[in-house]
mmCIF file of C-alpha atoms and ligand atoms in Angstrom:
data_model
loop_
_atom_site.group_PDB
_atom_site.id
_atom_site.type_symbol
_atom_site.label_atom_id
_atom_site.label_comp_id
_atom_site.label_asym_id
_atom_site.label_seq_id
_atom_site.Cartn_x
_atom_site.Cartn_y
_atom_site.Cartn_z
ATOM 1 C CA MET A 689 146.298 -98.921 125.176
ATOM 2 C CA PRO A 690 143.562 -98.867 122.561
ATOM 3 C CA PRO A 691 144.362 -100.778 119.322
ATOM 4 C CA GLU A 692 145.732 -98.567 116.582
ATOM 5 C CA ASN A 693 144.487 -100.636 113.627
ATOM 6 C CA ILE A 694 140.934 -99.251 113.695
ATOM 7 C CA PRO A 695 140.037 -97.414 110.443
ATOM 8 C CA ILE A 696 139.618 -93.644 110.520
ATOM 9 C CA THR A 697 135.924 -92.764 110.074
ATOM 10 C CA PRO A 698 134.191 -89.511 109.566
ATOM 11 C CA PHE A 699 133.241 -89.608 113.203
ATOM 12 C CA ASP A 700 136.745 -89.480 114.312
ATOM 13 C CA ALA A 701 137.032 -86.019 112.862
ATOM 14 C CA VAL A 702 133.831 -84.680 114.500
ATOM 15 C CA TYR A 703 134.616 -86.265 117.894
ATOM 16 C CA GLY A 704 138.074 -84.553 117.945
ATOM 17 C CA SER A 705 136.536 -81.215 118.999
ATOM 18 C CA THR A 706 136.097 -80.250 122.580
ATOM 19 C CA ASP A 707 132.219 -79.903 122.248
ATOM 20 C CA CYS A 708 129.999 -82.934 122.075
ATOM 21 C CA TYR A 709 129.073 -83.171 118.402
ATOM 22 C CA TYR A 710 125.543 -84.454 119.081
ATOM 23 C CA GLY A 711 125.199 -82.520 122.345
ATOM 24 C CA THR A 712 124.522 -84.143 125.629
ATOM 25 C CA ALA A 713 120.742 -84.319 125.562
ATOM 26 C CA LEU A 714 119.049 -87.730 125.423
ATOM 27 C CA ARG A 715 115.909 -88.543 123.819
ATOM 28 C CA ASP A 716 112.802 -88.021 125.887
ATOM 29 C CA GLU A 717 111.421 -91.545 125.674
ATOM 30 C CA PHE A 718 114.782 -92.880 127.100
ATOM 31 C CA THR A 719 114.835 -90.503 130.077
ATOM 32 C CA ASP A 720 111.016 -90.748 130.636
ATOM 33 C CA TYR A 721 111.585 -94.504 131.020
ATOM 34 C CA PHE A 722 114.755 -94.483 133.085
ATOM 35 C CA ASP A 723 114.697 -91.301 135.210
ATOM 36 C CA ASN A 724 112.249 -92.655 137.814
ATOM 37 C CA ARG A 725 113.484 -96.319 137.836
ATOM 38 C CA ASP A 726 116.110 -97.711 140.068
ATOM 39 C CA VAL A 727 118.783 -99.004 137.793
ATOM 40 C CA CYS A 728 121.729 -98.900 140.333
ATOM 41 C CA GLY A 729 124.012 -101.844 139.910
ATOM 42 C CA LYS A 730 122.559 -103.020 136.612
ATOM 43 C CA THR A 731 124.846 -104.254 133.783
ATOM 44 C CA ALA A 732 124.433 -101.886 130.827
ATOM 45 C CA LEU A 733 125.903 -101.945 127.276
ATOM 46 C CA ASP A 734 126.008 -98.865 124.970
ATOM 47 C CA LEU A 735 126.661 -100.078 121.465
ATOM 48 C CA GLY A 736 128.025 -97.456 119.051
ATOM 49 C CA CYS A 737 128.280 -95.063 122.039
ATOM 50 C CA GLY A 738 130.027 -92.279 120.099
ATOM 51 C CA GLU A 739 131.070 -89.629 122.698
ATOM 52 C CA GLY A 740 129.023 -91.592 125.247
ATOM 53 C CA ARG A 741 126.042 -89.493 126.207
ATOM 54 C CA TYR A 742 123.909 -92.557 127.045
ATOM 55 C CA ALA A 743 126.680 -94.393 128.671
ATOM 56 C CA LEU A 744 127.521 -91.431 130.923
ATOM 57 C CA TYR A 745 123.807 -91.094 131.954
ATOM 58 C CA LEU A 746 123.641 -94.831 132.840
ATOM 59 C CA ALA A 747 126.995 -94.712 134.811
ATOM 60 C CA ARG A 748 125.740 -91.511 136.696
ATOM 61 C CA ARG A 749 122.593 -93.582 137.661
ATOM 62 C CA GLY A 750 124.922 -96.342 139.115
ATOM 63 C CA CYS A 751 124.870 -98.834 136.241
ATOM 64 C CA ARG A 752 127.955 -100.915 135.548
ATOM 65 C CA VAL A 753 128.480 -99.712 131.960
ATOM 66 C CA THR A 754 130.356 -101.144 128.973
ATOM 67 C CA ALA A 755 130.643 -98.774 126.038
ATOM 68 C CA VAL A 756 131.855 -99.713 122.579
ATOM 69 C CA ASP A 757 132.545 -97.741 119.398
ATOM 70 C CA ARG A 758 134.951 -98.096 116.706
ATOM 71 C CA SER A 759 135.941 -94.514 116.917
ATOM 72 C CA ARG A 760 139.094 -94.121 119.075
ATOM 73 C CA PRO A 761 138.590 -90.409 119.517
ATOM 74 C CA GLY A 762 134.957 -90.943 120.642
ATOM 75 C CA ILE A 763 136.052 -93.547 123.296
ATOM 76 C CA LEU A 764 138.958 -91.304 124.416
ATOM 77 C CA LYS A 765 136.620 -88.383 124.821
ATOM 78 C CA LEU A 766 134.092 -90.578 126.728
ATOM 79 C CA LYS A 767 136.839 -91.749 128.968
ATOM 80 C CA GLY A 768 137.865 -88.148 129.633
ATOM 81 C CA MET A 769 134.347 -87.055 130.543
ATOM 82 C CA ALA A 770 133.774 -90.123 132.783
ATOM 83 C CA GLU A 771 137.014 -89.441 134.637
ATOM 84 C CA LYS A 772 136.048 -85.742 135.142
ATOM 85 C CA GLN A 773 132.681 -86.846 136.519
ATOM 86 C CA GLY A 774 134.177 -89.535 138.652
ATOM 87 C CA LEU A 775 132.465 -92.291 136.828
ATOM 88 C CA CYS A 776 133.707 -95.730 135.966
ATOM 89 C CA ILE A 777 132.884 -96.994 132.413
ATOM 90 C CA GLN A 778 134.422 -99.865 130.609
ATOM 91 C CA ALA A 779 134.909 -98.184 127.348
ATOM 92 C CA GLU A 780 136.543 -99.877 124.265
ATOM 93 C CA PRO A 781 137.464 -98.743 120.789
ATOM 94 C CA ILE A 782 136.274 -101.837 118.960
ATOM 95 C CA ASP A 783 134.255 -102.590 115.913
ATOM 96 C CA ILE A 784 130.832 -104.142 116.755
ATOM 97 C CA GLN A 785 131.705 -107.018 114.429
ATOM 98 C CA ASP A 786 134.466 -107.977 116.804
ATOM 99 C CA PHE A 787 132.726 -107.451 120.086
ATOM 100 C CA THR A 788 131.827 -110.512 122.196
ATOM 101 C CA PHE A 789 128.291 -110.318 123.346
ATOM 102 C CA LEU A 790 127.909 -112.193 126.604
ATOM 103 C CA GLU A 791 124.634 -114.252 126.529
ATOM 104 C CA LYS A 792 121.856 -113.084 128.747
ATOM 105 C CA TYR A 793 124.190 -110.766 130.590
ATOM 106 C CA TYR A 794 123.162 -107.093 130.086
ATOM 107 C CA GLU A 795 120.119 -105.779 131.928
ATOM 108 C CA ILE A 796 120.016 -102.602 129.796
ATOM 109 C CA ILE A 797 121.289 -102.311 126.132
ATOM 110 C CA VAL A 798 121.292 -99.053 124.269
ATOM 111 C CA ALA A 799 121.841 -98.846 120.481
ATOM 112 C CA ALA A 800 121.251 -95.123 119.487
ATOM 113 C CA THR A 801 121.575 -94.405 115.843
ATOM 114 C CA VAL A 802 124.129 -97.145 115.227
ATOM 115 C CA LEU A 803 122.220 -100.118 113.619
ATOM 116 C CA ASP A 804 121.454 -97.859 110.613
ATOM 117 C CA HIS A 805 125.220 -97.399 110.244
ATOM 118 C CA LEU A 806 125.893 -101.086 109.886
ATOM 119 C CA PRO A 807 126.039 -103.006 106.604
ATOM 120 C CA ASP A 808 123.157 -105.541 106.026
ATOM 121 C CA GLU A 809 124.873 -108.761 107.347
ATOM 122 C CA LEU A 810 126.356 -107.041 110.397
ATOM 123 C CA ARG A 811 123.119 -105.206 111.196
ATOM 124 C CA THR A 812 121.108 -108.558 111.219
ATOM 125 C CA GLN A 813 123.794 -110.282 113.202
ATOM 126 C CA THR A 814 123.891 -107.346 115.721
ATOM 127 C CA ILE A 815 120.165 -107.352 116.184
ATOM 128 C CA HIS A 816 120.355 -111.029 116.991
ATOM 129 C CA ASN A 817 123.224 -110.443 119.294
ATOM 130 C CA ILE A 818 121.447 -107.710 121.238
ATOM 131 C CA LYS A 819 118.437 -110.054 121.851
ATOM 132 C CA THR A 820 120.699 -112.951 122.987
ATOM 133 C CA ALA A 821 122.839 -110.582 125.228
ATOM 134 C CA LEU A 822 119.840 -109.135 126.882
ATOM 135 C CA ALA A 823 119.294 -110.724 130.424
ATOM 136 C CA PRO A 824 115.755 -112.022 131.237
ATOM 137 C CA GLY A 825 113.642 -108.993 132.210
ATOM 138 C CA GLY A 826 116.339 -106.666 130.630
ATOM 139 C CA ILE A 827 115.423 -103.568 128.577
ATOM 140 C CA VAL A 828 116.729 -102.608 125.150
ATOM 141 C CA TYR A 829 116.499 -99.066 123.822
ATOM 142 C CA VAL A 830 117.030 -98.652 120.122
ATOM 143 C CA ASN A 831 116.657 -95.688 117.715
ATOM 144 C CA VAL A 832 117.287 -95.522 113.962
ATOM 145 C CA PHE A 833 116.544 -93.294 111.115
ATOM 146 C CA THR A 834 113.816 -94.482 108.687
ATOM 147 C CA VAL A 835 112.912 -94.003 105.059
ATOM 148 C CA ALA A 836 111.081 -90.819 106.138
ATOM 149 C CA ASP A 837 114.487 -89.291 106.597
ATOM 150 C CA PRO A 838 115.220 -86.586 103.986
ATOM 151 C CA GLY A 839 118.683 -88.231 103.634
ATOM 152 C CA TYR A 840 116.961 -91.478 102.323
ATOM 153 C CA ARG A 841 114.935 -89.416 99.843
ATOM 154 C CA ALA A 842 118.147 -87.747 98.692
ATOM 155 C CA GLU A 843 119.949 -91.131 98.534
ATOM 156 C CA VAL A 844 117.221 -92.796 96.449
ATOM 157 C CA LYS A 845 117.089 -89.952 94.091
ATOM 158 C CA ASN A 846 120.828 -90.473 93.655
ATOM 159 C CA ALA A 847 121.323 -86.827 94.544
ATOM 160 C CA MET A 848 123.279 -86.999 97.848
ATOM 161 C CA ASN A 849 124.492 -83.554 98.180
ATOM 162 C CA LYS A 850 125.487 -81.581 101.391
ATOM 163 C CA ALA A 851 123.501 -78.581 100.223
ATOM 164 C CA LEU A 852 120.197 -80.361 99.968
ATOM 165 C CA PRO A 853 117.849 -78.570 102.399
ATOM 166 C CA GLY A 854 116.797 -80.651 105.362
ATOM 167 C CA VAL A 855 119.440 -83.349 104.883
ATOM 168 C CA SER A 856 121.889 -83.994 107.772
ATOM 169 C CA ASP A 857 125.580 -83.462 106.968
ATOM 170 C CA THR A 858 126.231 -87.003 108.450
ATOM 171 C CA ALA A 859 123.843 -88.571 105.910
ATOM 172 C CA PRO A 860 126.756 -89.939 103.764
ATOM 173 C CA CYS A 861 127.682 -92.087 106.789
ATOM 174 C CA MET A 862 124.331 -93.879 106.772
ATOM 175 C CA ALA A 863 124.410 -97.623 105.615
ATOM 176 C CA TYR A 864 120.679 -98.145 105.763
ATOM 177 C CA TYR A 865 117.335 -96.484 106.542
ATOM 178 C CA PHE A 866 114.759 -98.730 108.227
ATOM 179 C CA ASP A 867 111.307 -99.076 106.620
ATOM 180 C CA HIS A 868 108.208 -98.164 108.500
ATOM 181 C CA GLY A 869 107.556 -100.618 111.193
ATOM 182 C CA GLU A 870 110.779 -102.553 110.452
ATOM 183 C CA LEU A 871 112.455 -101.770 113.824
ATOM 184 C CA LYS A 872 109.441 -102.999 115.750
ATOM 185 C CA SER A 873 109.192 -106.071 113.735
ATOM 186 C CA ALA A 874 112.933 -106.765 114.281
ATOM 187 C CA PHE A 875 112.367 -106.993 118.056
ATOM 188 C CA SER A 876 108.841 -108.413 117.997
ATOM 189 C CA GLU A 877 109.683 -111.393 120.134
ATOM 190 C CA LEU A 878 110.353 -109.004 122.931
ATOM 191 C CA GLU A 879 107.656 -107.193 124.922
ATOM 192 C CA VAL A 880 107.523 -103.796 123.069
ATOM 193 C CA LEU A 881 107.005 -101.163 125.755
ATOM 194 C CA PHE A 882 107.294 -98.040 123.479
ATOM 195 C CA TYR A 883 107.426 -97.508 119.776
ATOM 196 C CA TYR A 884 107.485 -94.237 117.953
ATOM 197 C CA GLU A 885 108.000 -93.119 114.445
ATOM 198 C CA ALA A 886 108.029 -89.439 113.300
ATOM 199 C CA THR A 887 110.081 -86.925 111.343
ATOM 200 C CA GLU A 888 111.547 -84.232 113.584
ATOM 201 C CA PRO A 889 113.854 -81.286 113.282
ATOM 202 C CA ASP A 890 117.358 -81.606 114.546
ATOM 203 C CA LEU A 891 119.265 -78.485 115.513
ATOM 204 C CA SER A 892 121.998 -80.266 117.560
ATOM 205 C CA HIS A 893 124.706 -80.284 114.883
ATOM 206 C CA GLY A 894 125.599 -78.930 111.367
ATOM 207 C CA ARG A 895 123.001 -76.932 109.561
ATOM 208 C CA PRO A 896 119.335 -77.250 110.513
ATOM 209 C CA HIS A 897 117.986 -80.564 109.257
ATOM 210 C CA ARG A 898 115.356 -83.193 109.819
ATOM 211 C CA HIS A 899 115.322 -86.870 110.684
ATOM 212 C CA GLY A 900 112.899 -89.773 110.305
ATOM 213 C CA TRP A 901 113.083 -91.486 113.528
ATOM 214 C CA ALA A 902 112.029 -94.866 114.799
ATOM 215 C CA CYS A 903 112.491 -95.394 118.507
ATOM 216 C CA LEU A 904 111.828 -98.588 120.566
ATOM 217 C CA LEU A 905 111.966 -99.693 124.124
ATOM 218 C CA ALA A 906 111.436 -103.364 124.645
ATOM 219 C CA ARG A 907 111.819 -105.928 127.470
ATOM 220 C CA ARG A 908 113.075 -109.512 127.280
ATOM 221 C CA PRO A 909 110.385 -111.598 129.160
ATOM 222 C CA PRO A 910 111.639 -112.559 132.663
ATOM 223 C CA ALA A 911 112.934 -116.204 132.855
HETATM 224 C C1 SAM B 2403 125.266 -91.366 114.817
HETATM 225 S S1 SAM B 2403 126.595 -91.830 115.827
HETATM 226 C C2 SAM B 2403 125.672 -92.183 117.388
HETATM 227 C C3 SAM B 2403 126.517 -92.034 118.625
HETATM 228 C C4 SAM B 2403 125.841 -92.293 119.882
HETATM 229 N N1 SAM B 2403 125.120 -93.513 119.956
HETATM 230 C C5 SAM B 2403 124.860 -91.154 120.240
HETATM 231 O O1 SAM B 2403 123.703 -91.287 120.144
HETATM 232 O O2 SAM B 2403 125.390 -89.995 120.544
HETATM 233 C C6 SAM B 2403 126.967 -93.426 115.318
HETATM 234 C C7 SAM B 2403 128.064 -94.130 116.005
HETATM 235 O O3 SAM B 2403 128.241 -95.542 115.510
HETATM 236 C C8 SAM B 2403 129.560 -95.775 115.543
HETATM 237 N N2 SAM B 2403 129.792 -97.017 114.566
HETATM 238 C C9 SAM B 2403 129.307 -97.098 113.264
HETATM 239 N N3 SAM B 2403 129.597 -98.345 112.800
HETATM 240 C C10 SAM B 2403 130.189 -98.985 113.865
HETATM 241 C C11 SAM B 2403 130.828 -100.254 114.012
HETATM 242 N N4 SAM B 2403 130.842 -101.113 112.978
HETATM 243 N N5 SAM B 2403 131.345 -100.728 115.168
HETATM 244 C C12 SAM B 2403 131.359 -99.853 116.284
HETATM 245 N N6 SAM B 2403 130.884 -98.505 116.153
HETATM 246 C C13 SAM B 2403 130.312 -98.136 114.994
HETATM 247 C C14 SAM B 2403 130.197 -94.563 114.939
HETATM 248 O O4 SAM B 2403 131.669 -94.585 115.250
HETATM 249 C C15 SAM B 2403 129.404 -93.462 115.701
HETATM 250 O O5 SAM B 2403 130.051 -93.095 116.860
#
């Protein structure tokens, strides 16, 4: 049974519905990279998996997936979807701060809009843990929101308000917005395969809004 002592977060409420809150679509740079590669049998970790759209994709592609998120409803929904699709995913309702990262173990690690939800110390520690948990030759995919996000501008003006045009209704959950280039610098000892920053519209949830994105694909050099 999942532990009961995990705090209720705003994500618990949105993951309680039958629809997938963020939809099921994955970002193009992720599928562009993985769609045509043989990943069957690879060990994969989806950190802050939410309802598990990245974990489900990797499991469908034959990866041995571990998925972690502190939202129990998110993990339960992911498990339900995996079962319906006949997929096996090791999914755990656990806070990232309590997760044991196995050294050089994962051949694929995904952290999709989760590092920016972590407080400073945990974020720094998690970036370090991702790099040490990545197997030689392994690939990490990370995306985060940046200071170009309208939510950041709303925050720095001390005017966080759900009615602000262009600001996501999940903006109050954000812990941090990455500076320009900061995500790339954080993984600079890896081989950066793809890096992208832009502001894009988001129609996947809530009212129409925009996000400032930074997205990175990087490889740990082979041993
Ligand atoms: C914006 S959602 C992204 C979900 C998923 N990665 C996706 O792209 O659909 C952020 C997720 O991070 C999770 N999260 C935030 N802080 C966490 C922590 N300290 N430990 C585990 N999960 C956390 C939230 O519960 C939420 O599901």
